[in-house]
Amino acid sequence: MKTSDIRLPAREMTEFCAALLRAAGARPEDAEGVSEHLVSASLAGHDSNGIALLPAWLEQAGRQLVNLDSKEHVLTETGILLRVDADGGWGAPAASRLIERAGAKALEHGLAAATLGHAHDLGRIGAYGEQAAAAGLAALLFVNITGQPPVMAPFHGSDARLGTDPVCIAFPATTHRSSFVLDMATSRISLGRLKIAAARGQDIPPGSLINEHGMPTTDPSGMSEPVRRGALTPMGRHKGYGLALACELLGGVLSGGGTIQPEHPRGGAVRNGMFAILINPAMFGEADWMEHEIEALATYALASPPMDWDSPVLYPGDPERALRGKRLREGVPVSAELVEALNAAAAAKGCTARL
C-alpha cells in the first residue's frame, strides 16, 4: 500500500460502482453483478482486475463496445452440455450465470461442459473457480482474449501474437481445508502487474518482457497504453505458449467467439470466450477417502521447509483468502488518482454517489 492510497469499505465501493454503472446505462442486475465482481477482485488483492478497471469499462460502454441491451441466447443445451452466446454484454454476470447453470448439470450428472462466447471482459477468472468450488464442484476454466491487440509473444517469437490467456483450476473445500483455486495468466507476469509497475516507474523481473526489437528488457514503460511497444513472454517458455494456444482453441473456437487471429476486429475492449468443465467429485469416489487424501497431500506439500522463512509454502487460494479478510476489516486500498477518476466519471454521468 502506498502512503497516498485511501482505504475504503467494500460495501461503500460496491454501492458506488453499482450506482455509477446504472447511471451509465447498465441494467440493475448487470450493475450489481459487475460491481460485486470488481470489488471482490480488489478484496482478493487482484487490484488490476478490481475497480481500477471501471473507468475503462465505462469508456468502452460509452463507445458501444459493451452491449447494454444484450440478450444472451443458448446455442446448444443437453443434460451435460451448455453453449451460451453473451451477445457482447457484460462478462461477469454472464459467466456467473453460466457456472450456475452448468454447475446444476454437473451436480446431477457428475460432470458438465460449458462455453461462453462474445462476452465483454470477464475480469478475474478465479472468481468463477471460487463459485464452482463453493457449490461443491471441481472446475477447469480456459479463457481466450480477443477484441484488442495481442500482448504476449509466442515462444521463440519476437513480437506480440497472443493474449495473456488465463487458466483456472479449482477444487472444493474439505472439512479442514479451504478450497483449492489456481488462477494464472499464461504469461510470465500478468499484464495487470506490468501496468502497475509501469505506472510506478518500477522495473519488472528479468525474462518477463521483450522490447519492440525482440530484445529482453526490464523496463515496462514501452508497454504503456495507448501504444504498446514490445511483448510479454510466456510463462514456462514453451509451456505457457502452448497453454495460451490451448485457451484460444478451447475458449475461442468451441465458444464460437473466435480467436485472436487478425481477421477479427480489435476495437479496443477485451472480449473473452470461456470453456468450462465442471465436475462433481462426489460421483467419482468415496467422500471420506477423498477428504483424507486431499488433506494428506496438502499437509505434505505445505510442510516443505521454505527457502525464505518470511515466505512459507502456501495452498493455492490462501493468499487471496488472507488478503480478503484483511481488507474486509481494514478497507480496500485505492489510489487517490483512481478515486478522483471515478468521482469525475460519476459527475459526468449525473450520478450523485461519490467515494
CSV table of N, CA, C and O in Angstrom, one decimal, residues 117-221:
chain,number,residue,atom,x,y,z
A,117,GLY,N,-19.5,-17.4,-25.3
A,117,GLY,CA,-18.8,-16.6,-26.3
A,117,GLY,C,-19.3,-15.2,-26.4
A,117,GLY,O,-20.4,-14.9,-25.9
A,118,HIS,N,-18.5,-14.4,-27.1
A,118,HIS,CA,-18.9,-13.0,-27.3
A,118,HIS,C,-19.2,-12.2,-26.1
A,118,HIS,O,-20.2,-11.5,-26.0
A,119,ALA,N,-18.4,-12.4,-25.0
A,119,ALA,CA,-18.6,-11.7,-23.8
A,119,ALA,C,-17.6,-10.6,-23.6
A,119,ALA,O,-16.5,-10.7,-24.0
A,120,HIS,N,-18.1,-9.4,-23.0
A,120,HIS,CA,-17.1,-8.4,-22.6
A,120,HIS,C,-16.2,-9.0,-21.5
A,120,HIS,O,-16.5,-10.1,-21.0
A,121,ASP,N,-15.2,-8.3,-21.2
A,121,ASP,CA,-14.2,-8.7,-20.2
A,121,ASP,C,-14.7,-9.4,-19.0
A,121,ASP,O,-15.6,-8.9,-18.3
A,122,LEU,N,-14.3,-10.7,-18.8
A,122,LEU,CA,-14.7,-11.5,-17.7
A,122,LEU,C,-14.1,-11.1,-16.4
A,122,LEU,O,-14.5,-11.5,-15.3
A,123,GLY,N,-13.0,-10.2,-16.4
A,123,GLY,CA,-12.4,-9.8,-15.2
A,123,GLY,C,-11.5,-10.9,-14.6
A,123,GLY,O,-10.8,-11.7,-15.3
A,124,ARG,N,-11.6,-11.1,-13.3
A,124,ARG,CA,-10.8,-12.1,-12.6
A,124,ARG,C,-11.4,-13.5,-12.7
A,124,ARG,O,-12.5,-13.7,-12.2
A,125,ILE,N,-10.7,-14.4,-13.4
A,125,ILE,CA,-11.3,-15.7,-13.7
A,125,ILE,C,-11.4,-16.6,-12.4
A,125,ILE,O,-12.2,-17.4,-12.3
A,126,GLY,N,-10.5,-16.3,-11.5
A,126,GLY,CA,-10.5,-17.1,-10.2
A,126,GLY,C,-11.9,-17.0,-9.5
A,126,GLY,O,-12.2,-17.9,-8.8
A,127,ALA,N,-12.6,-15.9,-9.7
A,127,ALA,CA,-13.9,-15.8,-9.1
A,127,ALA,C,-14.9,-16.9,-9.5
A,127,ALA,O,-15.7,-17.3,-8.7
A,128,TYR,N,-14.8,-17.3,-10.8
A,128,TYR,CA,-15.7,-18.4,-11.2
A,128,TYR,C,-15.2,-19.7,-10.7
A,128,TYR,O,-16.0,-20.6,-10.5
A,129,GLY,N,-13.9,-19.9,-10.5
A,129,GLY,CA,-13.4,-21.1,-9.9
A,129,GLY,C,-13.9,-21.2,-8.4
A,129,GLY,O,-14.3,-22.2,-7.9
A,130,GLU,N,-13.9,-20.0,-7.7
A,130,GLU,CA,-14.4,-20.0,-6.4
A,130,GLU,C,-15.9,-20.3,-6.3
A,130,GLU,O,-16.3,-21.0,-5.4
A,131,GLN,N,-16.6,-19.8,-7.3
A,131,GLN,CA,-18.0,-20.0,-7.3
A,131,GLN,C,-18.3,-21.5,-7.5
A,131,GLN,O,-19.2,-22.1,-6.8
A,132,ALA,N,-17.6,-22.1,-8.4
A,132,ALA,CA,-17.8,-23.6,-8.6
A,132,ALA,C,-17.4,-24.4,-7.3
A,132,ALA,O,-18.2,-25.3,-6.9
A,133,ALA,N,-16.3,-24.0,-6.7
A,133,ALA,CA,-15.9,-24.7,-5.5
A,133,ALA,C,-16.8,-24.6,-4.4
A,133,ALA,O,-17.1,-25.5,-3.6
A,134,ALA,N,-17.4,-23.4,-4.3
A,134,ALA,CA,-18.4,-23.2,-3.2
A,134,ALA,C,-19.7,-24.0,-3.4
A,134,ALA,O,-20.4,-24.3,-2.4
A,135,ALA,N,-19.9,-24.4,-4.7
A,135,ALA,CA,-21.1,-25.3,-4.9
A,135,ALA,C,-20.7,-26.7,-4.8
A,135,ALA,O,-21.5,-27.6,-5.2
A,136,GLY,N,-19.5,-27.0,-4.4
A,136,GLY,CA,-19.1,-28.4,-4.2
A,136,GLY,C,-18.5,-29.1,-5.5
A,136,GLY,O,-18.4,-30.3,-5.6
A,137,LEU,N,-18.1,-28.2,-6.4
A,137,LEU,CA,-17.6,-28.7,-7.7
A,137,LEU,C,-16.2,-28.4,-8.0
A,137,LEU,O,-15.6,-27.4,-7.5
A,138,ALA,N,-15.5,-29.3,-8.7
A,138,ALA,CA,-14.2,-29.0,-9.3
A,138,ALA,C,-14.4,-28.3,-10.6
A,138,ALA,O,-15.4,-28.5,-11.3
A,139,ALA,N,-13.5,-27.5,-11.0
A,139,ALA,CA,-13.6,-26.7,-12.3
A,139,ALA,C,-12.3,-26.6,-13.0
A,139,ALA,O,-11.3,-26.4,-12.4
A,140,LEU,N,-12.4,-26.7,-14.3
A,140,LEU,CA,-11.3,-26.4,-15.2
A,140,LEU,C,-11.8,-25.3,-16.2
A,140,LEU,O,-12.7,-25.5,-16.9
A,141,LEU,N,-11.2,-24.1,-16.1
A,141,LEU,CA,-11.6,-23.0,-16.9
A,141,LEU,C,-10.5,-22.5,-17.8
A,141,LEU,O,-9.4,-22.3,-17.4
A,142,PHE,N,-10.8,-22.4,-19.1
A,142,PHE,CA,-9.9,-21.9,-20.1
A,142,PHE,C,-10.5,-20.7,-20.8
A,142,PHE,O,-11.6,-20.8,-21.3
A,143,VAL,N,-9.7,-19.6,-20.8
A,143,VAL,CA,-10.3,-18.3,-21.3
A,143,VAL,C,-9.4,-17.7,-22.4
A,143,VAL,O,-8.2,-17.6,-22.2
A,144,ASN,N,-10.0,-17.3,-23.5
A,144,ASN,CA,-9.2,-16.6,-24.5
A,144,ASN,C,-9.5,-15.2,-24.6
A,144,ASN,O,-10.5,-14.7,-24.0
A,145,ILE,N,-8.6,-14.4,-25.2
A,145,ILE,CA,-8.8,-12.9,-25.2
A,145,ILE,C,-8.7,-12.4,-26.7
A,145,ILE,O,-7.8,-12.7,-27.4
A,146,THR,N,-9.8,-11.7,-27.1
A,146,THR,CA,-9.8,-11.0,-28.4
A,146,THR,C,-10.2,-9.6,-28.1
A,146,THR,O,-10.4,-9.1,-27.0
A,147,GLY,N,-10.5,-8.9,-29.2
A,147,GLY,CA,-11.0,-7.5,-29.1
A,147,GLY,C,-10.0,-6.4,-28.9
A,147,GLY,O,-10.3,-5.2,-29.0
A,148,GLN,N,-8.7,-6.8,-28.7
A,148,GLN,CA,-7.7,-5.8,-28.5
A,148,GLN,C,-6.4,-6.4,-29.1
A,148,GLN,O,-6.3,-7.6,-29.3
A,149,PRO,N,-5.4,-5.6,-29.3
A,149,PRO,CA,-4.1,-6.1,-29.9
A,149,PRO,C,-3.5,-7.1,-28.9
A,149,PRO,O,-3.6,-7.0,-27.7
A,150,PRO,N,-2.7,-8.1,-29.5
A,150,PRO,CA,-2.1,-9.1,-28.6
A,150,PRO,C,-1.0,-8.4,-27.8
A,150,PRO,O,-0.4,-7.3,-28.1
A,151,VAL,N,-0.6,-9.1,-26.7
A,151,VAL,CA,0.4,-8.5,-25.8
A,151,VAL,C,1.5,-9.5,-25.4
A,151,VAL,O,2.5,-9.1,-24.7
A,152,MET,N,1.4,-10.8,-25.8
A,152,MET,CA,2.4,-11.8,-25.4
A,152,MET,C,2.9,-12.4,-26.7
A,152,MET,O,2.2,-12.7,-27.6
A,153,ALA,N,4.3,-12.6,-26.7
A,153,ALA,CA,4.9,-13.2,-27.8
A,153,ALA,C,4.9,-14.8,-27.7
A,153,ALA,O,4.9,-15.3,-26.6
A,154,PRO,N,4.8,-15.5,-28.8
A,154,PRO,CA,4.9,-16.9,-28.7
A,154,PRO,C,6.3,-17.3,-28.4
A,154,PRO,O,7.3,-16.5,-28.5
A,155,PHE,N,6.5,-18.5,-27.9
A,155,PHE,CA,7.9,-19.0,-27.5
A,155,PHE,C,8.7,-18.9,-28.8
A,155,PHE,O,8.3,-19.4,-29.9
A,156,HIS,N,9.9,-18.4,-28.7
A,156,HIS,CA,10.8,-18.1,-29.8
A,156,HIS,C,10.4,-17.0,-30.7
A,156,HIS,O,11.1,-16.7,-31.7
A,157,GLY,N,9.3,-16.3,-30.4
A,157,GLY,CA,8.8,-15.2,-31.2
A,157,GLY,C,9.4,-13.9,-30.7
A,157,GLY,O,9.9,-13.8,-29.6
A,158,SER,N,9.4,-12.8,-31.6
A,158,SER,CA,9.9,-11.6,-31.2
A,158,SER,C,8.9,-10.4,-31.2
A,158,SER,O,9.3,-9.3,-31.0
A,159,ASP,N,7.6,-10.7,-31.4
A,159,ASP,CA,6.6,-9.7,-31.2
A,159,ASP,C,5.3,-10.3,-30.7
A,159,ASP,O,5.2,-11.6,-30.6
A,160,ALA,N,4.4,-9.5,-30.3
A,160,ALA,CA,3.1,-10.0,-29.6
A,160,ALA,C,2.2,-10.6,-30.7
A,160,ALA,O,1.9,-10.0,-31.7
A,161,ARG,N,1.7,-11.8,-30.3
A,161,ARG,CA,0.8,-12.5,-31.2
A,161,ARG,C,-0.4,-13.1,-30.4
A,161,ARG,O,-1.4,-13.6,-31.0
A,162,LEU,N,-0.3,-13.1,-29.1
A,162,LEU,CA,-1.3,-13.7,-28.2
A,162,LEU,C,-1.7,-12.8,-27.0
A,162,LEU,O,-1.0,-11.8,-26.8
A,163,GLY,N,-2.8,-13.2,-26.3
A,163,GLY,CA,-3.1,-12.5,-25.1
A,163,GLY,C,-2.5,-13.3,-23.9
A,163,GLY,O,-1.8,-14.3,-24.1
A,164,THR,N,-2.7,-12.8,-22.7
A,164,THR,CA,-2.2,-13.5,-21.5
A,164,THR,C,-3.3,-14.5,-21.0
A,164,THR,O,-3.5,-14.6,-19.8
A,165,ASP,N,-3.8,-15.2,-21.9
A,165,ASP,CA,-5.0,-16.1,-21.7
A,165,ASP,C,-4.9,-16.9,-20.4
A,165,ASP,O,-4.0,-17.7,-20.2
A,166,PRO,N,-5.9,-16.6,-19.5
A,166,PRO,CA,-5.9,-17.3,-18.2
A,166,PRO,C,-6.4,-18.7,-18.1
A,166,PRO,O,-7.3,-19.0,-18.9
A,167,VAL,N,-5.9,-19.4,-17.2
A,167,VAL,CA,-6.4,-20.8,-16.8
A,167,VAL,C,-6.7,-20.8,-15.4
A,167,VAL,O,-5.9,-20.3,-14.5
A,168,CYS,N,-7.8,-21.4,-15.0
A,168,CYS,CA,-8.2,-21.6,-13.6
A,168,CYS,C,-8.6,-23.0,-13.3
A,168,CYS,O,-9.4,-23.6,-14.1
A,169,ILE,N,-8.0,-23.6,-12.3
A,169,ILE,CA,-8.4,-24.9,-11.8
A,169,ILE,C,-8.8,-24.8,-10.4
A,169,ILE,O,-8.1,-24.3,-9.6
A,170,ALA,N,-10.0,-25.4,-10.0
A,170,ALA,CA,-10.5,-25.2,-8.7
A,170,ALA,C,-11.0,-26.6,-8.2
A,170,ALA,O,-11.4,-27.4,-9.0
A,171,PHE,N,-10.9,-26.8,-6.9
A,171,PHE,CA,-11.4,-28.0,-6.2
A,171,PHE,C,-12.1,-27.6,-4.9
A,171,PHE,O,-11.6,-26.7,-4.2
A,172,PRO,N,-13.2,-28.2,-4.5
A,172,PRO,CA,-13.9,-27.7,-3.4
A,172,PRO,C,-13.2,-28.0,-2.0
A,172,PRO,O,-12.3,-28.8,-2.0
A,173,ALA,N,-13.6,-27.3,-1.0
A,173,ALA,CA,-13.0,-27.4,0.3
A,173,ALA,C,-13.4,-28.7,0.9
A,173,ALA,O,-14.3,-29.4,0.5
A,174,THR,N,-12.5,-29.1,1.9
A,174,THR,CA,-12.8,-30.2,2.7
A,174,THR,C,-13.2,-29.7,4.1
A,174,THR,O,-13.3,-28.5,4.3
A,175,THR,N,-13.4,-30.6,5.1
A,175,THR,CA,-13.8,-30.2,6.4
A,175,THR,C,-12.7,-29.3,7.0
A,175,THR,O,-13.1,-28.3,7.7
A,176,HIS,N,-11.5,-29.6,6.8
A,176,HIS,CA,-10.4,-28.8,7.5
A,176,HIS,C,-9.5,-28.0,6.5
A,176,HIS,O,-8.6,-27.4,6.9
A,177,ARG,N,-9.9,-28.0,5.2
A,177,ARG,CA,-9.0,-27.3,4.2
A,177,ARG,C,-9.9,-26.5,3.3
A,177,ARG,O,-10.9,-27.0,2.8
A,178,SER,N,-9.5,-25.2,3.1
A,178,SER,CA,-10.2,-24.4,2.2
A,178,SER,C,-10.1,-24.8,0.8
A,178,SER,O,-9.2,-25.7,0.5
A,179,SER,N,-10.9,-24.3,-0.1
A,179,SER,CA,-10.9,-24.7,-1.5
A,179,SER,C,-9.6,-24.4,-2.1
A,179,SER,O,-8.9,-23.5,-1.8
A,180,PHE,N,-9.3,-25.2,-3.1
A,180,PHE,CA,-8.1,-25.1,-4.0
A,180,PHE,C,-8.5,-24.2,-5.2
A,180,PHE,O,-9.4,-24.6,-5.9
A,181,VAL,N,-7.8,-23.1,-5.4
A,181,VAL,CA,-8.1,-22.2,-6.5
A,181,VAL,C,-6.8,-21.8,-7.1
A,181,VAL,O,-6.1,-20.9,-6.6
A,182,LEU,N,-6.5,-22.4,-8.3
A,182,LEU,CA,-5.3,-22.0,-9.0
A,182,LEU,C,-5.8,-21.1,-10.2
A,182,LEU,O,-6.5,-21.5,-11.0
A,183,ASP,N,-5.3,-19.8,-10.2
A,183,ASP,CA,-5.8,-18.9,-11.2
A,183,ASP,C,-4.5,-18.2,-11.7
A,183,ASP,O,-3.8,-17.5,-11.0
A,184,MET,N,-4.2,-18.4,-13.0
A,184,MET,CA,-2.9,-17.9,-13.5
A,184,MET,C,-3.1,-17.4,-15.0
A,184,MET,O,-3.8,-17.9,-15.7
A,185,ALA,N,-2.3,-16.4,-15.3
A,185,ALA,CA,-2.1,-16.0,-16.7
A,185,ALA,C,-1.1,-16.9,-17.3
A,185,ALA,O,-0.3,-17.6,-16.6
A,186,THR,N,-1.1,-17.0,-18.6
A,186,THR,CA,-0.2,-17.8,-19.3
A,186,THR,C,1.1,-17.1,-19.7
A,186,THR,O,2.0,-17.6,-20.2
A,187,SER,N,1.2,-15.8,-19.3
A,187,SER,CA,2.4,-15.0,-19.5
A,187,SER,C,3.2,-15.1,-18.2
A,187,SER,O,2.7,-15.5,-17.1
A,188,ARG,N,4.5,-14.8,-18.3
A,188,ARG,CA,5.3,-15.0,-17.1
A,188,ARG,C,4.9,-14.0,-15.9
A,188,ARG,O,4.9,-14.4,-14.8
A,189,ILE,N,4.5,-12.8,-16.3
A,189,ILE,CA,3.8,-12.0,-15.3
A,189,ILE,C,2.5,-11.5,-16.0
A,189,ILE,O,2.4,-11.4,-17.2
A,190,SER,N,1.5,-11.1,-15.2
A,190,SER,CA,0.3,-10.6,-15.8
A,190,SER,C,0.4,-9.2,-16.4
A,190,SER,O,1.3,-8.5,-16.0
A,191,LEU,N,-0.5,-8.9,-17.3
A,191,LEU,CA,-0.5,-7.6,-17.9
A,191,LEU,C,-0.8,-6.5,-16.8
A,191,LEU,O,-0.3,-5.4,-16.8
A,192,GLY,N,-1.7,-6.9,-15.8
A,192,GLY,CA,-2.0,-6.0,-14.8
A,192,GLY,C,-0.8,-5.7,-13.9
A,192,GLY,O,-0.6,-4.5,-13.5
A,193,ARG,N,0.0,-6.7,-13.6
A,193,ARG,CA,1.2,-6.4,-12.8
A,193,ARG,C,2.2,-5.5,-13.6
A,193,ARG,O,2.8,-4.6,-13.0
A,194,LEU,N,2.3,-5.7,-14.9
A,194,LEU,CA,3.1,-4.9,-15.7
A,194,LEU,C,2.6,-3.4,-15.7
A,194,LEU,O,3.4,-2.5,-15.6
A,195,LYS,N,1.3,-3.2,-15.8
A,195,LYS,CA,0.7,-1.9,-15.8
A,195,LYS,C,1.0,-1.1,-14.5
A,195,LYS,O,1.4,0.0,-14.5
A,196,ILE,N,0.9,-1.9,-13.4
A,196,ILE,CA,1.2,-1.3,-12.1
A,196,ILE,C,2.6,-0.9,-12.0
A,196,ILE,O,3.0,0.2,-11.5
A,197,ALA,N,3.5,-1.7,-12.5
A,197,ALA,CA,5.0,-1.4,-12.4
A,197,ALA,C,5.3,-0.2,-13.3
A,197,ALA,O,6.1,0.7,-12.9
A,198,ALA,N,4.7,-0.1,-14.5
A,198,ALA,CA,4.9,1.0,-15.4
A,198,ALA,C,4.4,2.3,-14.8
A,198,ALA,O,5.1,3.3,-14.9
A,199,ALA,N,3.2,2.2,-14.1
A,199,ALA,CA,2.7,3.4,-13.5
A,199,ALA,C,3.6,3.9,-12.4
A,199,ALA,O,3.6,5.2,-12.1
A,200,ARG,N,4.2,3.0,-11.7
A,200,ARG,CA,5.1,3.4,-10.5
A,200,ARG,C,6.5,3.6,-10.9
A,200,ARG,O,7.4,3.9,-10.0
A,201,GLY,N,6.9,3.4,-12.2
A,201,GLY,CA,8.2,3.6,-12.6
A,201,GLY,C,9.2,2.5,-12.1
A,201,GLY,O,10.4,2.8,-11.9
A,202,GLN,N,8.6,1.3,-11.9
A,202,GLN,CA,9.4,0.2,-11.4
A,202,GLN,C,9.8,-0.8,-12.5
A,202,GLN,O,9.1,-0.9,-13.5
A,203,ASP,N,10.9,-1.4,-12.3
A,203,ASP,CA,11.4,-2.5,-13.3
A,203,ASP,C,10.6,-3.7,-13.0
A,203,ASP,O,10.0,-3.9,-11.9
A,204,ILE,N,10.5,-4.6,-13.9
A,204,ILE,CA,9.9,-5.9,-13.8
A,204,ILE,C,11.0,-7.0,-13.8
A,204,ILE,O,12.1,-6.8,-14.2
A,205,PRO,N,10.6,-8.2,-13.3
A,205,PRO,CA,11.7,-9.3,-13.3
A,205,PRO,C,12.3,-9.6,-14.7
A,205,PRO,O,11.6,-9.6,-15.7
A,206,PRO,N,13.6,-9.8,-14.7
A,206,PRO,CA,14.2,-10.2,-16.0
A,206,PRO,C,13.6,-11.4,-16.6
A,206,PRO,O,13.1,-12.3,-15.9
A,207,GLY,N,13.5,-11.4,-17.9
A,207,GLY,CA,12.9,-12.5,-18.6
A,207,GLY,C,11.4,-12.4,-18.8
A,207,GLY,O,10.8,-13.3,-19.5
A,208,SER,N,10.8,-11.4,-18.3
A,208,SER,CA,9.3,-11.2,-18.4
A,208,SER,C,8.8,-10.4,-19.6
A,208,SER,O,7.7,-10.5,-20.0
A,209,LEU,N,9.8,-9.7,-20.3
A,209,LEU,CA,9.4,-8.8,-21.3
A,209,LEU,C,10.4,-8.6,-22.4
A,209,LEU,O,11.6,-8.7,-22.0
A,210,ILE,N,10.0,-8.4,-23.6
A,210,ILE,CA,10.9,-8.1,-24.7
A,210,ILE,C,10.5,-6.7,-25.2
A,210,ILE,O,9.3,-6.4,-25.2
A,211,ASN,N,11.4,-6.0,-25.8
A,211,ASN,CA,11.1,-4.7,-26.3
A,211,ASN,C,10.7,-4.8,-27.8
A,211,ASN,O,10.5,-5.9,-28.3
A,212,GLU,N,10.5,-3.7,-28.5
A,212,GLU,CA,10.0,-3.7,-29.8
A,212,GLU,C,11.0,-4.3,-30.8
A,212,GLU,O,10.6,-4.6,-32.0
A,213,HIS,N,12.2,-4.5,-30.4
A,213,HIS,CA,13.2,-5.1,-31.2
A,213,HIS,C,13.4,-6.6,-30.9
A,213,HIS,O,14.3,-7.3,-31.4
A,214,GLY,N,12.6,-7.1,-30.0
A,214,GLY,CA,12.6,-8.5,-29.6
A,214,GLY,C,13.7,-8.8,-28.6
A,214,GLY,O,14.1,-10.0,-28.4
A,215,MET,N,14.3,-7.8,-28.0
A,215,MET,CA,15.3,-8.0,-27.0
A,215,MET,C,14.8,-7.9,-25.6
A,215,MET,O,13.9,-7.1,-25.3
A,216,PRO,N,15.4,-8.7,-24.7
A,216,PRO,CA,14.9,-8.7,-23.3
A,216,PRO,C,15.1,-7.3,-22.7
A,216,PRO,O,16.1,-6.6,-22.9
A,217,THR,N,14.1,-6.9,-21.8
A,217,THR,CA,14.2,-5.7,-21.1
A,217,THR,C,13.4,-5.8,-19.8
A,217,THR,O,12.6,-6.7,-19.6
A,218,THR,N,13.8,-5.0,-18.8
A,218,THR,CA,13.1,-4.9,-17.5
A,218,THR,C,12.3,-3.7,-17.4
A,218,THR,O,11.7,-3.4,-16.4
A,219,ASP,N,12.3,-2.8,-18.4
A,219,ASP,CA,11.6,-1.5,-18.4
A,219,ASP,C,10.2,-1.7,-19.0
A,219,ASP,O,10.1,-1.9,-20.2
A,220,PRO,N,9.1,-1.6,-18.2
A,220,PRO,CA,7.8,-1.8,-18.7
A,220,PRO,C,7.2,-0.6,-19.4
A,220,PRO,O,6.0,-0.7,-19.9
A,221,SER,N,7.8,0.5,-19.5
A,221,SER,CA,7.2,1.8,-19.9
A,221,SER,C,6.8,1.7,-21.4
A,221,SER,O,5.8,2.3,-21.8
